[in-house]
mmCIF file of C-alpha atoms in Angstrom:
data_model
loop_
_atom_site.group_PDB
_atom_site.id
_atom_site.type_symbol
_atom_site.label_atom_id
_atom_site.label_comp_id
_atom_site.label_asym_id
_atom_site.label_seq_id
_atom_site.Cartn_x
_atom_site.Cartn_y
_atom_site.Cartn_z
ATOM 1 C CA MET A 1 20.143 -31.640 -62.071
ATOM 2 C CA LYS A 2 21.250 -33.604 -59.248
ATOM 3 C CA LYS A 3 24.442 -32.247 -57.500
ATOM 4 C CA GLU A 4 27.214 -34.324 -56.659
ATOM 5 C CA ILE A 5 27.756 -34.321 -52.753
ATOM 6 C CA LYS A 6 31.630 -34.419 -51.636
ATOM 7 C CA LYS A 7 33.330 -36.294 -48.584
ATOM 8 C CA ASP A 8 35.746 -35.136 -47.317
ATOM 9 C CA GLY A 9 37.060 -36.291 -43.903
ATOM 10 C CA LYS A 10 33.931 -35.752 -41.356
ATOM 11 C CA PHE A 11 32.451 -32.989 -44.065
ATOM 12 C CA LYS A 12 29.737 -33.430 -46.660
ATOM 13 C CA TYR A 13 29.311 -30.869 -48.847
ATOM 14 C CA ILE A 14 28.266 -29.706 -52.514
ATOM 15 C CA GLU A 15 30.751 -27.391 -54.414
ATOM 16 C CA ILE A 16 30.172 -25.437 -57.387
ATOM 17 C CA GLY A 17 31.917 -22.600 -59.748
ATOM 18 C CA GLU A 18 34.939 -20.966 -58.922
ATOM 19 C CA GLY A 19 35.740 -17.667 -57.005
ATOM 20 C CA THR A 20 34.451 -15.963 -53.723
ATOM 21 C CA PRO A 21 32.556 -18.654 -51.542
ATOM 22 C CA ILE A 22 29.214 -18.371 -50.853
ATOM 23 C CA ILE A 23 28.398 -20.826 -47.823
ATOM 24 C CA ILE A 24 24.873 -21.917 -47.716
ATOM 25 C CA LEU A 25 22.999 -23.160 -44.369
ATOM 26 C CA HIS A 26 19.965 -24.764 -44.448
ATOM 27 C CA GLY A 27 17.252 -25.029 -41.883
ATOM 28 C CA LEU A 28 16.248 -28.095 -39.855
ATOM 29 C CA MET A 29 13.358 -29.424 -41.960
ATOM 30 C CA GLY A 30 15.722 -27.933 -45.547
ATOM 31 C CA GLY A 31 17.278 -30.370 -47.851
ATOM 32 C CA LEU A 32 20.513 -29.170 -49.378
ATOM 33 C CA SER A 33 18.428 -29.244 -52.784
ATOM 34 C CA ASN A 34 16.577 -26.055 -51.022
ATOM 35 C CA PHE A 35 18.713 -23.915 -52.817
ATOM 36 C CA ASP A 36 19.022 -25.337 -56.465
ATOM 37 C CA GLY A 37 18.093 -21.888 -57.714
ATOM 38 C CA VAL A 38 20.768 -19.876 -55.871
ATOM 39 C CA ALA A 39 23.484 -22.706 -56.674
ATOM 40 C CA ASN A 40 22.641 -22.607 -60.603
ATOM 41 C CA PHE A 41 22.630 -18.786 -60.809
ATOM 42 C CA PHE A 42 25.565 -17.545 -58.888
ATOM 43 C CA PRO A 43 28.536 -19.519 -60.098
ATOM 44 C CA GLU A 44 27.876 -17.992 -64.008
ATOM 45 C CA LYS A 45 28.454 -14.217 -61.540
ATOM 46 C CA GLY A 46 31.792 -15.719 -59.978
ATOM 47 C CA TYR A 47 31.268 -17.034 -57.128
ATOM 48 C CA LYS A 48 31.867 -20.385 -55.516
ATOM 49 C CA ILE A 49 28.660 -22.140 -53.905
ATOM 50 C CA VAL A 50 29.227 -24.530 -50.974
ATOM 51 C CA ILE A 51 26.649 -26.078 -49.461
ATOM 52 C CA PRO A 52 27.674 -28.147 -46.359
ATOM 53 C CA GLU A 53 25.298 -30.533 -44.557
ATOM 54 C CA LEU A 54 24.862 -29.888 -41.176
ATOM 55 C CA PRO A 55 25.240 -32.799 -38.752
ATOM 56 C CA LEU A 56 21.813 -31.618 -37.138
ATOM 57 C CA TYR A 57 20.944 -35.510 -36.259
ATOM 58 C CA THR A 58 24.587 -36.876 -36.026
ATOM 59 C CA MET A 59 26.098 -35.026 -33.742
ATOM 60 C CA SER A 60 25.967 -36.401 -30.019
ATOM 61 C CA LEU A 61 23.006 -35.250 -28.418
ATOM 62 C CA LEU A 62 24.635 -33.054 -26.003
ATOM 63 C CA LYS A 63 26.218 -31.084 -28.281
ATOM 64 C CA THR A 64 23.442 -30.822 -30.255
ATOM 65 C CA SER A 65 23.398 -27.044 -30.051
ATOM 66 C CA VAL A 66 22.951 -23.605 -32.113
ATOM 67 C CA GLY A 67 26.529 -22.860 -30.965
ATOM 68 C CA ASN A 68 28.607 -26.326 -31.783
ATOM 69 C CA PHE A 69 27.005 -25.781 -35.146
ATOM 70 C CA ALA A 70 28.417 -22.785 -35.526
ATOM 71 C CA LYS A 71 31.801 -24.247 -34.299
ATOM 72 C CA TYR A 72 31.736 -26.918 -37.023
ATOM 73 C CA ILE A 73 31.159 -24.240 -39.964
ATOM 74 C CA LYS A 74 34.282 -22.541 -38.519
ATOM 75 C CA GLU A 75 36.120 -25.953 -38.907
ATOM 76 C CA PHE A 76 34.776 -26.564 -42.288
ATOM 77 C CA ILE A 77 35.980 -23.055 -43.920
ATOM 78 C CA ASP A 78 39.498 -23.752 -41.711
ATOM 79 C CA HIS A 79 39.787 -27.193 -43.299
ATOM 80 C CA LYS A 80 38.733 -25.777 -46.780
ATOM 81 C CA GLN A 81 40.880 -22.941 -46.306
ATOM 82 C CA TYR A 82 38.046 -20.692 -47.580
ATOM 83 C CA LYS A 83 39.023 -16.607 -47.406
ATOM 84 C CA GLY A 84 36.530 -13.658 -47.755
ATOM 85 C CA VAL A 85 33.315 -15.994 -46.770
ATOM 86 C CA ILE A 86 29.676 -14.815 -47.308
ATOM 87 C CA LEU A 87 27.408 -16.715 -45.349
ATOM 88 C CA LEU A 88 23.763 -17.249 -46.174
ATOM 89 C CA GLY A 89 21.441 -19.040 -43.571
ATOM 90 C CA ASN A 90 17.437 -19.404 -43.992
ATOM 91 C CA SER A 91 15.509 -20.499 -40.657
ATOM 92 C CA LEU A 92 17.575 -22.357 -38.326
ATOM 93 C CA GLY A 93 20.980 -21.840 -41.061
ATOM 94 C CA GLY A 94 20.345 -18.157 -40.780
ATOM 95 C CA HIS A 95 20.668 -18.221 -36.810
ATOM 96 C CA ILE A 96 23.267 -20.662 -37.293
ATOM 97 C CA ALA A 97 25.216 -18.131 -39.688
ATOM 98 C CA LEU A 98 24.360 -14.990 -37.195
ATOM 99 C CA LEU A 99 26.134 -16.857 -34.630
ATOM 100 C CA THR A 100 29.158 -17.743 -36.556
ATOM 101 C CA THR A 101 29.775 -14.202 -37.351
ATOM 102 C CA LYS A 102 29.271 -13.030 -34.197
ATOM 103 C CA LEU A 103 31.981 -15.957 -33.149
ATOM 104 C CA TYR A 104 34.426 -15.040 -35.777
ATOM 105 C CA PRO A 105 33.458 -11.982 -37.696
ATOM 106 C CA GLU A 106 37.472 -11.862 -39.080
ATOM 107 C CA ILE A 107 36.550 -14.885 -41.626
ATOM 108 C CA ILE A 108 33.107 -13.572 -42.918
ATOM 109 C CA THR A 109 33.116 -10.253 -45.378
ATOM 110 C CA GLY A 110 28.935 -10.406 -45.903
ATOM 111 C CA LEU A 111 26.092 -12.243 -44.237
ATOM 112 C CA VAL A 112 22.791 -12.968 -45.700
ATOM 113 C CA ILE A 113 19.849 -14.279 -43.722
ATOM 114 C CA THR A 114 16.133 -14.971 -44.856
ATOM 115 C CA GLY A 115 13.333 -16.310 -42.562
ATOM 116 C CA SER A 116 15.816 -16.772 -39.633
ATOM 117 C CA SER A 117 15.614 -17.420 -36.068
ATOM 118 C CA GLY A 118 17.860 -16.068 -33.627
ATOM 119 C CA LEU A 119 15.160 -13.656 -32.274
ATOM 120 C CA TYR A 120 11.791 -14.918 -32.454
ATOM 121 C CA GLU A 121 10.870 -17.166 -29.791
ATOM 122 C CA SER A 122 8.417 -19.508 -30.986
ATOM 123 C CA ALA A 123 9.921 -19.457 -34.729
ATOM 124 C CA MET A 124 11.483 -22.788 -33.594
ATOM 125 C CA GLY A 125 8.378 -24.657 -31.522
ATOM 126 C CA GLU A 126 5.821 -23.609 -34.217
ATOM 127 C CA SER A 127 7.169 -24.533 -37.112
ATOM 128 C CA TYR A 128 8.255 -28.223 -36.237
ATOM 129 C CA PRO A 129 5.447 -30.017 -35.803
ATOM 130 C CA LYS A 130 5.310 -32.626 -33.150
ATOM 131 C CA ARG A 131 4.326 -36.037 -34.544
ATOM 132 C CA GLY A 132 1.150 -36.430 -35.846
ATOM 133 C CA ASP A 133 -0.881 -37.510 -38.775
ATOM 134 C CA TYR A 134 0.278 -37.044 -42.327
ATOM 135 C CA GLU A 135 -2.650 -34.663 -43.148
ATOM 136 C CA TYR A 136 -1.604 -32.183 -39.823
ATOM 137 C CA ILE A 137 2.008 -32.016 -40.974
ATOM 138 C CA ARG A 138 0.792 -31.720 -44.543
ATOM 139 C CA LYS A 139 -0.650 -28.193 -43.195
ATOM 140 C CA LYS A 140 2.363 -27.726 -41.204
ATOM 141 C CA ALA A 141 4.261 -27.951 -44.229
ATOM 142 C CA GLU A 142 1.766 -25.571 -46.504
ATOM 143 C CA ASN A 143 2.080 -23.084 -43.762
ATOM 144 C CA VAL A 144 5.395 -22.480 -44.442
ATOM 145 C CA PHE A 145 4.890 -20.999 -47.948
ATOM 146 C CA TYR A 146 2.484 -18.389 -49.180
ATOM 147 C CA ASP A 147 1.903 -20.871 -52.197
ATOM 148 C CA PRO A 148 1.058 -24.396 -50.762
ATOM 149 C CA GLN A 149 1.364 -26.081 -54.064
ATOM 150 C CA VAL A 150 4.990 -25.537 -52.803
ATOM 151 C CA ALA A 151 4.936 -28.133 -50.239
ATOM 152 C CA THR A 152 5.194 -30.644 -52.507
ATOM 153 C CA LYS A 153 4.789 -34.779 -51.824
ATOM 154 C CA GLU A 154 8.442 -35.275 -51.481
ATOM 155 C CA ILE A 155 8.800 -32.253 -48.873
ATOM 156 C CA VAL A 156 5.609 -33.171 -46.540
ATOM 157 C CA ASP A 157 7.309 -37.056 -46.923
ATOM 158 C CA ASP A 158 10.355 -35.640 -45.652
ATOM 159 C CA VAL A 159 8.872 -34.161 -42.527
ATOM 160 C CA TYR A 160 6.709 -36.750 -41.827
ATOM 161 C CA GLU A 161 9.883 -39.288 -41.841
ATOM 162 C CA THR A 162 11.533 -36.663 -39.276
ATOM 163 C CA VAL A 163 8.949 -36.335 -36.894
ATOM 164 C CA ASN A 164 8.278 -39.869 -37.060
ATOM 165 C CA ASP A 165 11.715 -40.955 -36.598
ATOM 166 C CA ARG A 166 12.884 -40.856 -32.345
ATOM 167 C CA ASN A 167 16.176 -40.211 -32.904
ATOM 168 C CA LYS A 168 15.648 -37.057 -35.083
ATOM 169 C CA LEU A 169 12.501 -36.015 -33.272
ATOM 170 C CA ILE A 170 14.704 -35.811 -29.837
ATOM 171 C CA ARG A 171 17.386 -33.981 -31.795
ATOM 172 C CA THR A 172 15.142 -31.555 -33.437
ATOM 173 C CA LEU A 173 13.374 -30.686 -30.068
ATOM 174 C CA ALA A 174 17.320 -30.266 -28.515
ATOM 175 C CA ILE A 175 18.171 -27.640 -31.539
ATOM 176 C CA ALA A 176 14.886 -25.640 -30.949
ATOM 177 C CA LYS A 177 15.655 -25.408 -26.874
ATOM 178 C CA SER A 178 18.855 -24.360 -28.031
ATOM 179 C CA ALA A 179 17.786 -21.789 -30.878
ATOM 180 C CA ILE A 180 15.467 -20.184 -28.095
ATOM 181 C CA ARG A 181 18.242 -19.999 -25.565
ATOM 182 C CA HIS A 182 20.626 -18.527 -27.975
ATOM 183 C CA ASN A 183 18.561 -15.323 -28.391
ATOM 184 C CA MET A 184 20.697 -12.759 -30.043
ATOM 185 C CA ALA A 185 18.929 -9.450 -29.728
ATOM 186 C CA LYS A 186 21.910 -8.075 -27.225
ATOM 187 C CA ASP A 187 24.674 -9.337 -29.619
ATOM 188 C CA LEU A 188 23.511 -7.862 -33.171
ATOM 189 C CA PRO A 189 24.380 -4.155 -32.166
ATOM 190 C CA ARG A 190 27.735 -5.389 -31.788
ATOM 191 C CA MET A 191 28.091 -7.039 -35.142
ATOM 192 C CA HIS A 192 29.079 -4.660 -38.077
ATOM 193 C CA THR A 193 29.677 -7.426 -41.289
ATOM 194 C CA PRO A 194 28.000 -6.487 -44.006
ATOM 195 C CA THR A 195 24.104 -7.974 -43.840
ATOM 196 C CA CYS A 196 21.329 -8.769 -46.367
ATOM 197 C CA ILE A 197 17.652 -9.308 -44.984
ATOM 198 C CA ILE A 198 15.663 -11.331 -47.426
ATOM 199 C CA TRP A 199 12.170 -11.588 -46.225
ATOM 200 C CA GLY A 200 9.071 -13.118 -47.314
ATOM 201 C CA LYS A 201 6.301 -10.505 -46.699
ATOM 202 C CA GLN A 202 3.792 -13.438 -45.531
ATOM 203 C CA ASP A 203 6.050 -15.654 -43.542
ATOM 204 C CA ASN A 204 3.605 -16.807 -40.963
ATOM 205 C CA VAL A 205 6.777 -18.837 -39.160
ATOM 206 C CA THR A 206 9.228 -15.874 -38.851
ATOM 207 C CA PRO A 207 6.549 -12.780 -39.182
ATOM 208 C CA PRO A 208 7.925 -9.505 -41.422
ATOM 209 C CA GLU A 209 8.316 -7.458 -38.088
ATOM 210 C CA VAL A 210 11.164 -10.184 -37.038
ATOM 211 C CA ALA A 211 12.899 -9.211 -40.428
ATOM 212 C CA GLU A 212 12.712 -5.338 -39.176
ATOM 213 C CA ASP A 213 13.922 -6.257 -35.941
ATOM 214 C CA PHE A 214 17.012 -7.532 -37.347
ATOM 215 C CA GLU A 215 17.748 -4.637 -39.066
ATOM 216 C CA ARG A 216 16.927 -2.382 -36.840
ATOM 217 C CA LEU A 217 19.609 -4.181 -34.307
ATOM 218 C CA LEU A 218 22.390 -4.958 -36.906
ATOM 219 C CA PRO A 219 24.280 -1.473 -37.504
ATOM 220 C CA ASN A 220 24.956 -2.491 -41.178
ATOM 221 C CA ALA A 221 22.001 -4.027 -42.839
ATOM 222 C CA ASN A 222 19.729 -3.731 -45.865
ATOM 223 C CA LEU A 223 16.094 -5.466 -45.753
ATOM 224 C CA TYR A 224 14.770 -6.269 -49.017
ATOM 225 C CA TRP A 225 10.977 -7.570 -49.437
ATOM 226 C CA ILE A 226 9.726 -10.205 -51.802
ATOM 227 C CA ASP A 227 5.790 -10.242 -51.775
ATOM 228 C CA LYS A 228 3.421 -13.387 -52.049
ATOM 229 C CA CYS A 229 6.162 -14.565 -50.218
ATOM 230 C CA GLY A 230 6.424 -17.004 -46.902
ATOM 231 C CA HIS A 231 9.184 -18.553 -44.707
ATOM 232 C CA ALA A 232 11.792 -19.699 -47.916
ATOM 233 C CA ALA A 233 12.172 -17.023 -50.120
ATOM 234 C CA MET A 234 14.927 -18.709 -51.753
ATOM 235 C CA MET A 235 12.437 -21.788 -52.722
ATOM 236 C CA GLU A 236 9.426 -19.649 -53.680
ATOM 237 C CA HIS A 237 10.897 -16.850 -55.546
ATOM 238 C CA PRO A 238 14.231 -18.080 -56.523
ATOM 239 C CA GLU A 239 14.753 -15.553 -59.729
ATOM 240 C CA GLU A 240 13.949 -12.702 -57.470
ATOM 241 C CA PHE A 241 15.926 -13.881 -54.449
ATOM 242 C CA ASN A 242 19.157 -14.282 -56.481
ATOM 243 C CA GLU A 243 18.423 -10.714 -58.360
ATOM 244 C CA LEU A 244 18.000 -8.675 -55.400
ATOM 245 C CA LEU A 245 20.907 -11.070 -53.194
ATOM 246 C CA TYR A 246 23.406 -10.510 -56.499
ATOM 247 C CA LYS A 247 22.409 -6.535 -56.554
ATOM 248 C CA TRP A 248 23.322 -5.795 -52.946
ATOM 249 C CA LEU A 249 26.794 -8.273 -53.585
ATOM 250 C CA VAL A 250 27.700 -5.771 -56.494
ATOM 251 C CA ASN A 251 26.652 -2.719 -54.358
ATOM 252 C CA ARG A 252 28.780 -3.807 -51.342
ATOM 253 C CA LYS A 253 31.438 -5.201 -53.600
ATOM 254 C CA LEU A 254 31.750 -8.248 -51.868
#
């Protein structure tokens, strides 16, 4: 089902349902549709699902950094006057969610990360292909998932278009560099927000030991595994992802 993208000032976002807001942050190559499974499930459970479009390719190049995306999310939350927000991020979106939670812990009541960057240096460099032929990009895209069939032609076309668009490529590389600079290993032990870590056992981009490091370093975290699953658990196994997350939210009374 096609979700309506709302425009409000400088913000573009999808908003579905009523209740506690779960704000979903997509990754660098991740479209808003990657979260269809989550967006269809949680509104019926009393949550408002909000998926803002991150200004990855529209922010001025000098400002294109993980830190400025975190500020953008804070502005968005203030603008919408959301209270008791839960942040859910995949890949780069997880990194932005972590940094937002570190900077503004008073407005975030729960954090959910899956295949997140923030600890693992090569996560960014490896998974965002430089320019290349279509076949190379298709293989790269398939490598993100356990089941290569998940990398539909639409997804591959999208990545191909991004890496062959000079403006997008320059920004993609700027974001990747910023993510590597923003390693969060020192910050995590001071972050007490309840955190749910859901990870694919066969994630090639941010391998399973990265999830274990997140769990070890975050004082208030629970780690859950999904088998036969790569870097984007909410796309490959939406039902299992939703069940794990919903149980965690209920247990944590969030």
